[in-house]
Coordinates of C-alpha atoms in Angstrom, one line a residue:
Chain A
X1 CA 0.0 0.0 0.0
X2 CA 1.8 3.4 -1.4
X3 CA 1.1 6.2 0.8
X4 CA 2.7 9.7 1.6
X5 CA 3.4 11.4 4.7
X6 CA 0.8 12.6 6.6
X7 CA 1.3 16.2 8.2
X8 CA -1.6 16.0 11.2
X9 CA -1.0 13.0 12.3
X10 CA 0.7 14.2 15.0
X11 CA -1.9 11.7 17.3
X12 CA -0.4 8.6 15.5
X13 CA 2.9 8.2 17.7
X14 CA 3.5 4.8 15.2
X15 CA 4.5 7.2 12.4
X16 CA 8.5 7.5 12.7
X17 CA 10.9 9.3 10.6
X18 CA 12.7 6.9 7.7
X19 CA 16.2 9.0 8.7
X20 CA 17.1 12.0 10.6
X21 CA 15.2 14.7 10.3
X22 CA 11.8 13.8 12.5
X23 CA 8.5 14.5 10.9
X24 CA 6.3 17.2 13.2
X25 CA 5.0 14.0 14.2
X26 CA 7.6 12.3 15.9
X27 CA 8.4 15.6 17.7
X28 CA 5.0 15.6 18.9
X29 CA 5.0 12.0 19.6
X30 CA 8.2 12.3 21.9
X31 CA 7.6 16.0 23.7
X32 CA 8.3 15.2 27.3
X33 CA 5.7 15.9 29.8
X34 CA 6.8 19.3 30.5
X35 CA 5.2 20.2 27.2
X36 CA 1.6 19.6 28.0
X37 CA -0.9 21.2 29.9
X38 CA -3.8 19.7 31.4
X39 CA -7.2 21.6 30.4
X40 CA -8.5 23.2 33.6
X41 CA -12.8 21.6 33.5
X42 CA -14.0 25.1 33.7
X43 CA -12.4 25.5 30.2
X44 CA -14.3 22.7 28.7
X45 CA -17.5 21.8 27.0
X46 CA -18.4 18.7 26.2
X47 CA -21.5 18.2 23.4
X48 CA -23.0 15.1 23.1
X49 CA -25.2 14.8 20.1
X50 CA -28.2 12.2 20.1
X51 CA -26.2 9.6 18.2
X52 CA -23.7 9.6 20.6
X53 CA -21.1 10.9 19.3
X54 CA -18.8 12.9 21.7
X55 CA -17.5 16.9 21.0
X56 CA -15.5 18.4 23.7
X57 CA -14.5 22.2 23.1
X58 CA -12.3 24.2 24.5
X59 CA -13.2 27.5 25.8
X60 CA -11.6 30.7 25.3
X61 CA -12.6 32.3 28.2
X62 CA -9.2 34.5 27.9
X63 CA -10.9 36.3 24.8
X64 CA -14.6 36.4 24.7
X65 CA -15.6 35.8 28.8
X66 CA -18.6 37.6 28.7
X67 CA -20.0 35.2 25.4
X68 CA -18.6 31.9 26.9
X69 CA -20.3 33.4 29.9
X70 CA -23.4 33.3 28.0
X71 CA -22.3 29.4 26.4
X72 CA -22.2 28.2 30.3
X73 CA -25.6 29.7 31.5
X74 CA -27.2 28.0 28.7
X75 CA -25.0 25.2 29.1
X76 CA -26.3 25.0 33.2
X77 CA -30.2 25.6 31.9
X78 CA -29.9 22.9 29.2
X79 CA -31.2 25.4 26.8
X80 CA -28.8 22.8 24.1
X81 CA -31.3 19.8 25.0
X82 CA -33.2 19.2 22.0
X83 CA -31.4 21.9 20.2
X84 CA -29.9 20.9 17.1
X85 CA -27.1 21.2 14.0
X86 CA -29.2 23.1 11.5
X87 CA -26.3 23.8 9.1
X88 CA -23.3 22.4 7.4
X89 CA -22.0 24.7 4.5
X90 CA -19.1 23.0 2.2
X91 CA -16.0 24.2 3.4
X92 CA -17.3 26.8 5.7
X93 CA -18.9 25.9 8.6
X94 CA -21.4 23.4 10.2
X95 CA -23.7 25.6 12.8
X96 CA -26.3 24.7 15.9
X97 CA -28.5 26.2 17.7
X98 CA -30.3 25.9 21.4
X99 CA -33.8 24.3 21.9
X100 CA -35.6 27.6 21.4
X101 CA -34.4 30.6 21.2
X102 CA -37.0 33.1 21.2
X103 CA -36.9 31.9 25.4
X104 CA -33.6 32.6 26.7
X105 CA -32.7 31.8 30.0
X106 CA -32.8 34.6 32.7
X107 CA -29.1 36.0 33.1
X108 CA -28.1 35.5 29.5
X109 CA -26.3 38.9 28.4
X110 CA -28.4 39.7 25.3
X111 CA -26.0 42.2 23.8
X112 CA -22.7 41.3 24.7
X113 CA -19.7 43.6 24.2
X114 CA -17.5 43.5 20.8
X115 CA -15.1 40.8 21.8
X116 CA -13.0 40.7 18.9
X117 CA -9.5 41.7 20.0
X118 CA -8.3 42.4 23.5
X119 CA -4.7 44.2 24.0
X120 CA -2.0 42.8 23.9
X121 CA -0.5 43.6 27.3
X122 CA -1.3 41.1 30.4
X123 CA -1.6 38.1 27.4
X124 CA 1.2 38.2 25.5
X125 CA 1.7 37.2 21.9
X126 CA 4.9 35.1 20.3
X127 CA 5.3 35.5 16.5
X128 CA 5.3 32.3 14.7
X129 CA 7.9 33.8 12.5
X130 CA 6.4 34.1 8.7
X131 CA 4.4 36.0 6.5
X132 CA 0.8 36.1 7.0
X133 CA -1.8 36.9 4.9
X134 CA -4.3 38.4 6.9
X135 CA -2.7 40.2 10.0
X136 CA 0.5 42.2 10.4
X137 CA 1.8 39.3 12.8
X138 CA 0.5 35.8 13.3
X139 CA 1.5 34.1 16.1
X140 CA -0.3 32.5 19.2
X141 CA -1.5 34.0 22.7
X142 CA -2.6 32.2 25.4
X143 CA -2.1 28.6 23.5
X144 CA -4.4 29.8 20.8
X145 CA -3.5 30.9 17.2
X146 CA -4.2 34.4 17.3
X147 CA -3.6 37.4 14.4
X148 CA -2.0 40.9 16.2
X149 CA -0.8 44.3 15.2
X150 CA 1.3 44.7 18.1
X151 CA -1.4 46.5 20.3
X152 CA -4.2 44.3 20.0
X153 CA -4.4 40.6 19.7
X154 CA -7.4 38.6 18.5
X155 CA -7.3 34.8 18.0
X156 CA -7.5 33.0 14.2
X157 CA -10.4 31.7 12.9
X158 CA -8.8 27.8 11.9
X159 CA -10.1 24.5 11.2
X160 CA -12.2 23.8 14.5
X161 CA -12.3 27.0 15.8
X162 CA -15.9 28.0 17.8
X163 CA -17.6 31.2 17.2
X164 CA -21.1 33.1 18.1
X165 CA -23.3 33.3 14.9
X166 CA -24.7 36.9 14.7
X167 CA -26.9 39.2 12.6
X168 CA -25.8 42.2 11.4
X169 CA -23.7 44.6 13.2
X170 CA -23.2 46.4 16.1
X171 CA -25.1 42.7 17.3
X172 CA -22.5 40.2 18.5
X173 CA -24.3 37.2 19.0
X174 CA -25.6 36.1 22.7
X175 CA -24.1 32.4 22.0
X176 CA -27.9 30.4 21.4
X177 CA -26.1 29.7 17.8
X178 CA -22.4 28.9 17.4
X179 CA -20.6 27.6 14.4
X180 CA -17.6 25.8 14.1
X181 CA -14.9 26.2 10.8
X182 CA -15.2 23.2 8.9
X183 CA -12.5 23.9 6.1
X184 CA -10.3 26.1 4.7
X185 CA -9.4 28.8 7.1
X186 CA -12.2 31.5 6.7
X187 CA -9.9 34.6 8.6
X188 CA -11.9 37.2 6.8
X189 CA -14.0 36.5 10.2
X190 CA -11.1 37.2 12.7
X191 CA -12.1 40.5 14.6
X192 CA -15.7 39.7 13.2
X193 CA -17.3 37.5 15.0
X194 CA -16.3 36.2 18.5
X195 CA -14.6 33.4 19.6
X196 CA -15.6 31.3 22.3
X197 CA -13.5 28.0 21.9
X198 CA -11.9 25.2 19.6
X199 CA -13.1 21.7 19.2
X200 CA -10.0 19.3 20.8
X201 CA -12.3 16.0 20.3
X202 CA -14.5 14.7 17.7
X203 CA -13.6 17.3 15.2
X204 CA -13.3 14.3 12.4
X205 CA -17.3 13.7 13.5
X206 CA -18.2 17.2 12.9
X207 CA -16.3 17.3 9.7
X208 CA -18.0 14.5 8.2
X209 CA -21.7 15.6 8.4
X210 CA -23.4 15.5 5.2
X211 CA -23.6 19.2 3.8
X212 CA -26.7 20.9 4.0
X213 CA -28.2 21.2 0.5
X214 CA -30.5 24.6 1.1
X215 CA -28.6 28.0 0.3
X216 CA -25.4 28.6 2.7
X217 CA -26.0 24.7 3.5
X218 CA -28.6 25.1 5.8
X219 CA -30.9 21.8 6.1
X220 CA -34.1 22.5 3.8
X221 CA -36.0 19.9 6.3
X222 CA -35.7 19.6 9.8
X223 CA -35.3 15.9 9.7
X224 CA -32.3 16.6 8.4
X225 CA -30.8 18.4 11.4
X226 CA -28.6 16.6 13.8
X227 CA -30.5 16.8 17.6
X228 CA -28.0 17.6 20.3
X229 CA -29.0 15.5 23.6
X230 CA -26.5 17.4 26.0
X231 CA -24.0 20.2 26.5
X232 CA -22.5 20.0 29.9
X233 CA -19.1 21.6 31.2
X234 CA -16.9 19.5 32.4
X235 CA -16.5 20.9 36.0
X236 CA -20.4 20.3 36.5
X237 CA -19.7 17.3 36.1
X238 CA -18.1 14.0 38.8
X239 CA -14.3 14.5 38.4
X240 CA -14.2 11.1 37.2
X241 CA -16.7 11.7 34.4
X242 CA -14.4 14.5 33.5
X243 CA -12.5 14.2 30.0
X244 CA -8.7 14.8 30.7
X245 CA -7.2 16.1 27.7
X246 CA -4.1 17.8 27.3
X247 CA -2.9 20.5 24.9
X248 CA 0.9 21.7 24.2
X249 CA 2.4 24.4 25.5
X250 CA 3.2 27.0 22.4
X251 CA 6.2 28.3 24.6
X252 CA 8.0 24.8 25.0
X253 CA 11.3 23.8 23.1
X254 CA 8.9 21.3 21.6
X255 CA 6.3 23.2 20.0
X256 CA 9.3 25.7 18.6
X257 CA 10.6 22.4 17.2
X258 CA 7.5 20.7 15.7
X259 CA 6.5 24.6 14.6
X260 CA 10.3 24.8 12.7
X261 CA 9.8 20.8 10.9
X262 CA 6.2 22.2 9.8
X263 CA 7.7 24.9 8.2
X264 CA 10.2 23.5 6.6
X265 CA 10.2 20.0 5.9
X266 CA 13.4 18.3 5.4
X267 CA 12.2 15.0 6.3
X268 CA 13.1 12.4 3.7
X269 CA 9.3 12.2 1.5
X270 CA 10.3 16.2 1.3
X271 CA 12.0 17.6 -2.1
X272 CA 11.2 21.2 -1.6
X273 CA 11.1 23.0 1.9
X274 CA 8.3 26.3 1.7
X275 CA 10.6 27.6 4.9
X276 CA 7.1 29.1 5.7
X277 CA 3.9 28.0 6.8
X278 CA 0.7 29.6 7.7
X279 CA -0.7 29.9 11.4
X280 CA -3.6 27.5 10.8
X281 CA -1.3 24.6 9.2
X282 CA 0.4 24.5 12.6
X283 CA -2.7 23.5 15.0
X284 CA -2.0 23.0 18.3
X285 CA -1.3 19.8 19.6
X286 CA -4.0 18.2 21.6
X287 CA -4.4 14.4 23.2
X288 CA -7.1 12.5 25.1
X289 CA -5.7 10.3 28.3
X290 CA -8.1 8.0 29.4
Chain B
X1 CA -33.6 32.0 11.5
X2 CA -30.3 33.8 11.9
X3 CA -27.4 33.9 9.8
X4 CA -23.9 34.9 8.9
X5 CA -22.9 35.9 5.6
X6 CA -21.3 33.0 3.4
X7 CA -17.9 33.8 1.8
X8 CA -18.2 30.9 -0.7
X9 CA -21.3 30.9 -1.3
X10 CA -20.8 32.2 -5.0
X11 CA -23.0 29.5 -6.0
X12 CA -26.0 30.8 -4.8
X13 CA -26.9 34.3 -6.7
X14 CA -29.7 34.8 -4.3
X15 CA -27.2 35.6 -1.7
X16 CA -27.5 39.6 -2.4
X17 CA -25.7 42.8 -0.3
X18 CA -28.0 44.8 2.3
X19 CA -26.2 48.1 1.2
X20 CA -23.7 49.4 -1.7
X21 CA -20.6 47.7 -1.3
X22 CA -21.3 44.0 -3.0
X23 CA -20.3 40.8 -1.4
X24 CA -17.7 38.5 -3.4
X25 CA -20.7 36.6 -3.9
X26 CA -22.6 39.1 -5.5
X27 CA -20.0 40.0 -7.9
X28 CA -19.7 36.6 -9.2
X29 CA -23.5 36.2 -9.8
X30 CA -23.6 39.6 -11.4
X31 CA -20.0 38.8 -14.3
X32 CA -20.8 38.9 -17.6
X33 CA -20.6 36.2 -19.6
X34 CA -16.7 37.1 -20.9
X35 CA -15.6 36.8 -17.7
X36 CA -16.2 32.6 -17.8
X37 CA -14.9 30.4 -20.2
X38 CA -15.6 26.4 -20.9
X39 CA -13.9 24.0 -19.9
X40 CA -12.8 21.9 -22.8
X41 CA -13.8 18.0 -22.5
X42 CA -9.9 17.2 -23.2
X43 CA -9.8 18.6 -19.5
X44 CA -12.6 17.2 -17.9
X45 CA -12.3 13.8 -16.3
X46 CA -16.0 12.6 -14.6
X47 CA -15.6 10.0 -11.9
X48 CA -18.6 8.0 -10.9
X49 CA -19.0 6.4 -7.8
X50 CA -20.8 3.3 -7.5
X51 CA -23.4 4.6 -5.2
X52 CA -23.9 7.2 -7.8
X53 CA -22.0 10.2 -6.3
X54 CA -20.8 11.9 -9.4
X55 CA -17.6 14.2 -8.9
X56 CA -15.7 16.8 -12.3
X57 CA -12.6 17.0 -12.3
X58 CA -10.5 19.7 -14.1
X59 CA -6.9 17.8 -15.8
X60 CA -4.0 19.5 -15.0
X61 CA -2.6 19.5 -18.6
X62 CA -0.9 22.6 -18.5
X63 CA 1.0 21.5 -15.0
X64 CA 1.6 17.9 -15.6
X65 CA 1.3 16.4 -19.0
X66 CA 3.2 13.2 -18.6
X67 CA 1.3 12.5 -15.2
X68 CA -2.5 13.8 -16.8
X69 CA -1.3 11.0 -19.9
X70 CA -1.2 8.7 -17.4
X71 CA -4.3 9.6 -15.9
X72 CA -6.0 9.4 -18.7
X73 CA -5.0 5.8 -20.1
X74 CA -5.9 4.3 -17.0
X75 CA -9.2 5.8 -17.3
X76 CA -9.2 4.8 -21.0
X77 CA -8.6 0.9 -19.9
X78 CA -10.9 1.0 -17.6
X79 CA -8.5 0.9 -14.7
X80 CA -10.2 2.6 -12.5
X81 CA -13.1 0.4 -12.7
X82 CA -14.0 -1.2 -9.6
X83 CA -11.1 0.6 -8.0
X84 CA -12.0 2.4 -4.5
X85 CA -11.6 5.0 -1.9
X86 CA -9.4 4.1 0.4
X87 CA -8.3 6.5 2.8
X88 CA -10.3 9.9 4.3
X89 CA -7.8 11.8 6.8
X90 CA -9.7 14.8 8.3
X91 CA -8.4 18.1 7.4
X92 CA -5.6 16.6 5.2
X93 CA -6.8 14.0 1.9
X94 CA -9.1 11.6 0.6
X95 CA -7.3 9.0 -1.6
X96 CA -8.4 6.4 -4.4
X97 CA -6.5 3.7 -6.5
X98 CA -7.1 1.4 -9.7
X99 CA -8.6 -2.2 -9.2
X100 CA -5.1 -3.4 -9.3
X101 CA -1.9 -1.6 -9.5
X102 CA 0.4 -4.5 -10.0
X103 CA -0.6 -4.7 -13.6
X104 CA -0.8 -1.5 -15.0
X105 CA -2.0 -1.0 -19.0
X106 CA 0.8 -0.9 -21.5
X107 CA 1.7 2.2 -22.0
X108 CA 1.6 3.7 -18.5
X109 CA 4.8 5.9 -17.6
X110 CA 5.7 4.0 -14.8
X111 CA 8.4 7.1 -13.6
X112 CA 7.2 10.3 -14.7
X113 CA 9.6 12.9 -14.2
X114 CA 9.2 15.8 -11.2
X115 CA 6.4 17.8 -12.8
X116 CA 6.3 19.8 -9.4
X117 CA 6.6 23.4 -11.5
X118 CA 7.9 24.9 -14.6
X119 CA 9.5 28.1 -16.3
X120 CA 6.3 31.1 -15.6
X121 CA 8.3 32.0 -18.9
X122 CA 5.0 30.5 -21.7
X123 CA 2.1 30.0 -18.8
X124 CA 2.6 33.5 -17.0
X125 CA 1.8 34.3 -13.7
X126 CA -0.6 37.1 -12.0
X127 CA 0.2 37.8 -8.4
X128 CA -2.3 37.7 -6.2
X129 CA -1.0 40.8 -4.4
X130 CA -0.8 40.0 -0.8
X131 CA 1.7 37.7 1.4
X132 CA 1.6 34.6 1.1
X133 CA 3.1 32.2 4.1
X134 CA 4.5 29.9 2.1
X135 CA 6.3 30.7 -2.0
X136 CA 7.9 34.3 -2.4
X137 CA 4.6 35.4 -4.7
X138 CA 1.1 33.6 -4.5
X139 CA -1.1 34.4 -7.7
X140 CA -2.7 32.8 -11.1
X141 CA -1.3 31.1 -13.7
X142 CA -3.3 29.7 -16.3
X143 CA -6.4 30.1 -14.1
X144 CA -4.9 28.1 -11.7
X145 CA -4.2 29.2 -8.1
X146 CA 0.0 28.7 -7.9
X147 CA 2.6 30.2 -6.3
X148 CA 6.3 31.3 -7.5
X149 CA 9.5 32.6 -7.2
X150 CA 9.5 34.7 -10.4
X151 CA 11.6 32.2 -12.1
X152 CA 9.2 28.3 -11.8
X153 CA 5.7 28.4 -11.5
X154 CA 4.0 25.9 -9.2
X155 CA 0.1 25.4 -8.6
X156 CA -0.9 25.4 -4.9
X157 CA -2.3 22.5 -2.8
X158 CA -6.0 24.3 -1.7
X159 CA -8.8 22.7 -1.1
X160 CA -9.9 20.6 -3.8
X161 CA -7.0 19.8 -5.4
X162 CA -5.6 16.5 -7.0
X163 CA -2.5 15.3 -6.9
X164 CA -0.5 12.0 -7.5
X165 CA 0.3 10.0 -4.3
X166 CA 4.0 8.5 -4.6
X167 CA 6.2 6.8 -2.1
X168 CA 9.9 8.2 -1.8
X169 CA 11.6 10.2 -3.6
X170 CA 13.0 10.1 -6.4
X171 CA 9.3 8.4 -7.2
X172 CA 6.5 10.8 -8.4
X173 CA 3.7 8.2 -8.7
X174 CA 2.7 7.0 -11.8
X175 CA -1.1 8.1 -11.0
X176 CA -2.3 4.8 -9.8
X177 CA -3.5 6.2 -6.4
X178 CA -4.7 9.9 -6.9
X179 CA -5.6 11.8 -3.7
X180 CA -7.5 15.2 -2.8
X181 CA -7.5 17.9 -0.2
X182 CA -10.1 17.8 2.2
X183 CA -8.9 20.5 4.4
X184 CA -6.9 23.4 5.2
X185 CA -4.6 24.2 2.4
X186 CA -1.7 21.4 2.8
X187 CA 0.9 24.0 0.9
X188 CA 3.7 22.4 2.4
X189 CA 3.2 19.9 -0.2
X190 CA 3.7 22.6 -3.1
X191 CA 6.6 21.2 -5.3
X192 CA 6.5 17.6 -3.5
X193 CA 3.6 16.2 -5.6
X194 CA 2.4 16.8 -8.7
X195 CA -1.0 18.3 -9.1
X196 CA -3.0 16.3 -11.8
X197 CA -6.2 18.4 -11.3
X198 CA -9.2 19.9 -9.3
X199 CA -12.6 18.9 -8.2
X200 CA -15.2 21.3 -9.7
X201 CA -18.1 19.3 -9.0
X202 CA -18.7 17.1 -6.0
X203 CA -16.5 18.2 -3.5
X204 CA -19.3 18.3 -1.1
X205 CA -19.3 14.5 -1.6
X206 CA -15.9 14.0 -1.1
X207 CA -15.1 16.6 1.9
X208 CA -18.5 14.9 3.8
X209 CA -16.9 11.1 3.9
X210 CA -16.9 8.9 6.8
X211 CA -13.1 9.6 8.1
X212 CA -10.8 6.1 8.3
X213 CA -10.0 5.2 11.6
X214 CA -7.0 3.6 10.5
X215 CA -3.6 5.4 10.6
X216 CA -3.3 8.4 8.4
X217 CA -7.1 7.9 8.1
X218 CA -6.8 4.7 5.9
X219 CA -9.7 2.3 5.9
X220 CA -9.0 -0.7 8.2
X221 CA -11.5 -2.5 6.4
X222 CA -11.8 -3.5 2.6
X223 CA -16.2 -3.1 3.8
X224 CA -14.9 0.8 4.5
X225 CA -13.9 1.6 1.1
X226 CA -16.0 3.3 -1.3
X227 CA -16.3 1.3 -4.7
X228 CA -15.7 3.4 -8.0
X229 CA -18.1 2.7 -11.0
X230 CA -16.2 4.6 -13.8
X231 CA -13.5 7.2 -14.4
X232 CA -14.4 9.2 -18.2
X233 CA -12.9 11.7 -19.9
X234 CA -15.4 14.0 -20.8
X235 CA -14.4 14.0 -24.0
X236 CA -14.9 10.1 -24.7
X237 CA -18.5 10.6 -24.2
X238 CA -21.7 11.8 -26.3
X239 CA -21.5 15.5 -27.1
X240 CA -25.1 15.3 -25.3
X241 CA -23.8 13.5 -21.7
X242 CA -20.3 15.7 -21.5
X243 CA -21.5 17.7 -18.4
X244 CA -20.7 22.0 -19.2
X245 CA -18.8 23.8 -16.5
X246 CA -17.6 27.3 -16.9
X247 CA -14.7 28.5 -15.1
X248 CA -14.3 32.4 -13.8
X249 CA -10.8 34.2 -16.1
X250 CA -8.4 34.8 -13.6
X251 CA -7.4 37.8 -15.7
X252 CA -11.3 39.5 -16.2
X253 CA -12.1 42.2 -14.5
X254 CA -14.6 41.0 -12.6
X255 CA -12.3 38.0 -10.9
X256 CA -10.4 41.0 -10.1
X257 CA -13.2 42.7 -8.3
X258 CA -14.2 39.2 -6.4
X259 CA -10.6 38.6 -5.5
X260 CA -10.6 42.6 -4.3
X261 CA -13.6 42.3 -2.3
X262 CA -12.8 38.9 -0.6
X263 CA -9.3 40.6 0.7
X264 CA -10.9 43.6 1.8
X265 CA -15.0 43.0 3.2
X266 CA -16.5 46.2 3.6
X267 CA -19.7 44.8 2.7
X268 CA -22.3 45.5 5.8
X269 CA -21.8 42.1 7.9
X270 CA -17.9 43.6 8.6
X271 CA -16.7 45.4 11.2
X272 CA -12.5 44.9 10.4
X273 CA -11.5 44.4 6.8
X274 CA -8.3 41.9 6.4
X275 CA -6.8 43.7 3.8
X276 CA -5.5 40.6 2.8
X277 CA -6.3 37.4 1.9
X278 CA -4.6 33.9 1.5
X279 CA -4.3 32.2 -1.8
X280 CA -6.2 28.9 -1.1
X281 CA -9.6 31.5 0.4
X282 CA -9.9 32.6 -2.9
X283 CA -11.2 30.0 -4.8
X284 CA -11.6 29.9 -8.6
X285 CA -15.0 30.4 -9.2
X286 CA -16.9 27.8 -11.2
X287 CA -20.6 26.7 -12.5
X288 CA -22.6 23.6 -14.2
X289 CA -24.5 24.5 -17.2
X290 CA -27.2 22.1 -17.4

């Protein structure tokens, strides 16, 4: 069986280098433990969808609190029970929506502050070190992949990436409909609409769905949407029942080294090296202990 | 129901702008007739799944002739009949081979030589105008989205493109096993493989598969794999079933104004304008005359 490297594979520790250079996914595969970082609960969402299959999301509660605010209170009412994914654009994005949301829950923030960018003082931002095409700098913050013009910093809309669905502006979307980027990086959105987390699990589910085939991909029939049974965060929830999952640090020797064999590959399937890369072809390494 | 404007929804010309300035999608339902041109059935290869899934494929001819030849004799002997997808990695490829590789039709280049790039000098080359992350300039050449240093011209790995899988170099893959981008824009592949092509119809299909749990995302099971009916150059069929798909100019004015307004969104959804866009978020336009 012929195949060619595979570039996120970076979860498959049985992919070794044929000679010296390591792949990004042997340095991933054999970052010591100082690398990672356990996900505190508070930062994570777990969506079960009536299937049962399994999302858990991240939260960036460093960038938009007041909307993942919003994502926890309905989280805690079970305003997601019975909700639904109503919309799965080629591509784009897949989106869902709460139960019903013409009867929000009492302490949702209807009109939540523009939470598009935050400064860059008190979070910091490390350059990744190339040309970008959308922001002066790309680089991450806070773990995440994040655009900046050296005063503010505002994190990347990339594969997997949560956001608040909104209507037209000054709204910013009080989180009863989130989407999540299902392709090509769509950064035309970064500083547009907020960002409340990225998917660490089940992202290959979500990515899958069958696209919608009404205008924008939304489902033309409701029996095509997807019926969420739960969102639940995982501090609500026993600590055993907790998922532990783990994400690399972006300042470690080890993410500087699996971010330098990304951009320039000079492992042996390599003939060329770009000696570039762009910020969403370098995704933050996550994994799963159970 | 609420909404978020769609960025590549250029498909859909009811999508229309609330105010003056138009969205890219607007401009492309609005080009005149000049600014398309048909795709001629030397180019177009139609593959035909065996539960009826039908995906178009553009041929690569002006990128990789000896590789497209070869291409196109195994879908002349029927090679691909009964042949299979065999591998769906999430956010990297989807991958197919022939029935059976060990005995490939006479006539098949078995080592094709590295057509990764070429002189721009004869094919030209239109910069897109904004960084790029990965080759000095990104741009056009040919209507193709490619990147170069001035001196070779390479087209760029985005979504929806085709290229020959190979094992190590100096192999290039004799076109056997073909695969297709399902993701965000592998560009670190520019220059490794040869692009044969890109999906102008179907890539719904393709990007909704079932990912392989395998490693790499192959199949683990023969039962996974998705049987191919038929592989046909367009232009080996009846005038009357050659399907008629019209791609945008890359040098019309009115690509120009799509490509302007996706890198710079002042239509009324926006609140920050990029000013800048990456290669792979501007897809080529394209539409089925039926």
């Amino acid at each position: 069986m012929r195949l060619y490297h595979a570039f996120l594979a970076f979860l498959l520790p049985g992919v070794t280098a044929h000679a010296a250079a390591p792949t990004p996914a042997d340095i991933v595969a054999h970052a010591p433990d100082s690398a990672w970082q356990t996900v505190a609960p508070e930062r994570l969402m777990l969506m079960t969808l009536a299937d049962g299959r399994r999302i858990v999301i991240e939260l960036a509660r460093d960038f938009a609190p007041v909307h993942v605010a919003n994502i926890v209170r309905l989280a805690r009412t079970h305003a997601w029970e019975g909700g639904a994914i109503i919309r799965v654009q080629d591509n784009y994005v897949v989106q869902w929506r709460v139960r019903d949301e013409k009867t929000p829950p009492e302490g949702l923030v209807k009109t939540p502050p523009a939470e598009y960018d935050r400064p860059v003082a008190g979070i910091g931002f490390r350059p990744l070190g190339y040309p970008d095409s959308y922001a002066p700098q790309a680089g991450f913050s806070a773990g995440w992949a994040a655009g900046s013009d050296g005063v503010r910093v505002w994190p990347a809309q990339c594969y997997g990436t949560v956001g608040v669905a909104r209507d037209m502006p000054p709204d910013t979307g009080d989180g009863q409909e989130l989407y999540v980027v299902n392709g090509e990086a769509p950064r035309q959105l970064d500083r547009n609409l907020a960002v409340v987390g990225r998917v660490l699990v089940g992202m290959e589910q979500i990515g899958a769905l069958p696209r919608g085939t009404g205008a924008l991909g939304f489902h033309t029939d409701p029996r095509q949407d997807v019926p969420i049974k739960s969102v639940t965060l995982a501090a609500d929830l026993p600590p055993a029942d907790r998922p532990n999952i783990q994400t690399m640090r972006t300042e470690s020797p080890a993410f500087h080294a699996y971010l330098t064999a990304r951009a320039a590959r000079t492992d042996p399937f390599f003939v060329h090296a770009a000696h570039g890369v762009a910020l969403c072809n370098v995704p933050v390494p996550s994994r799963e202990i159970r």
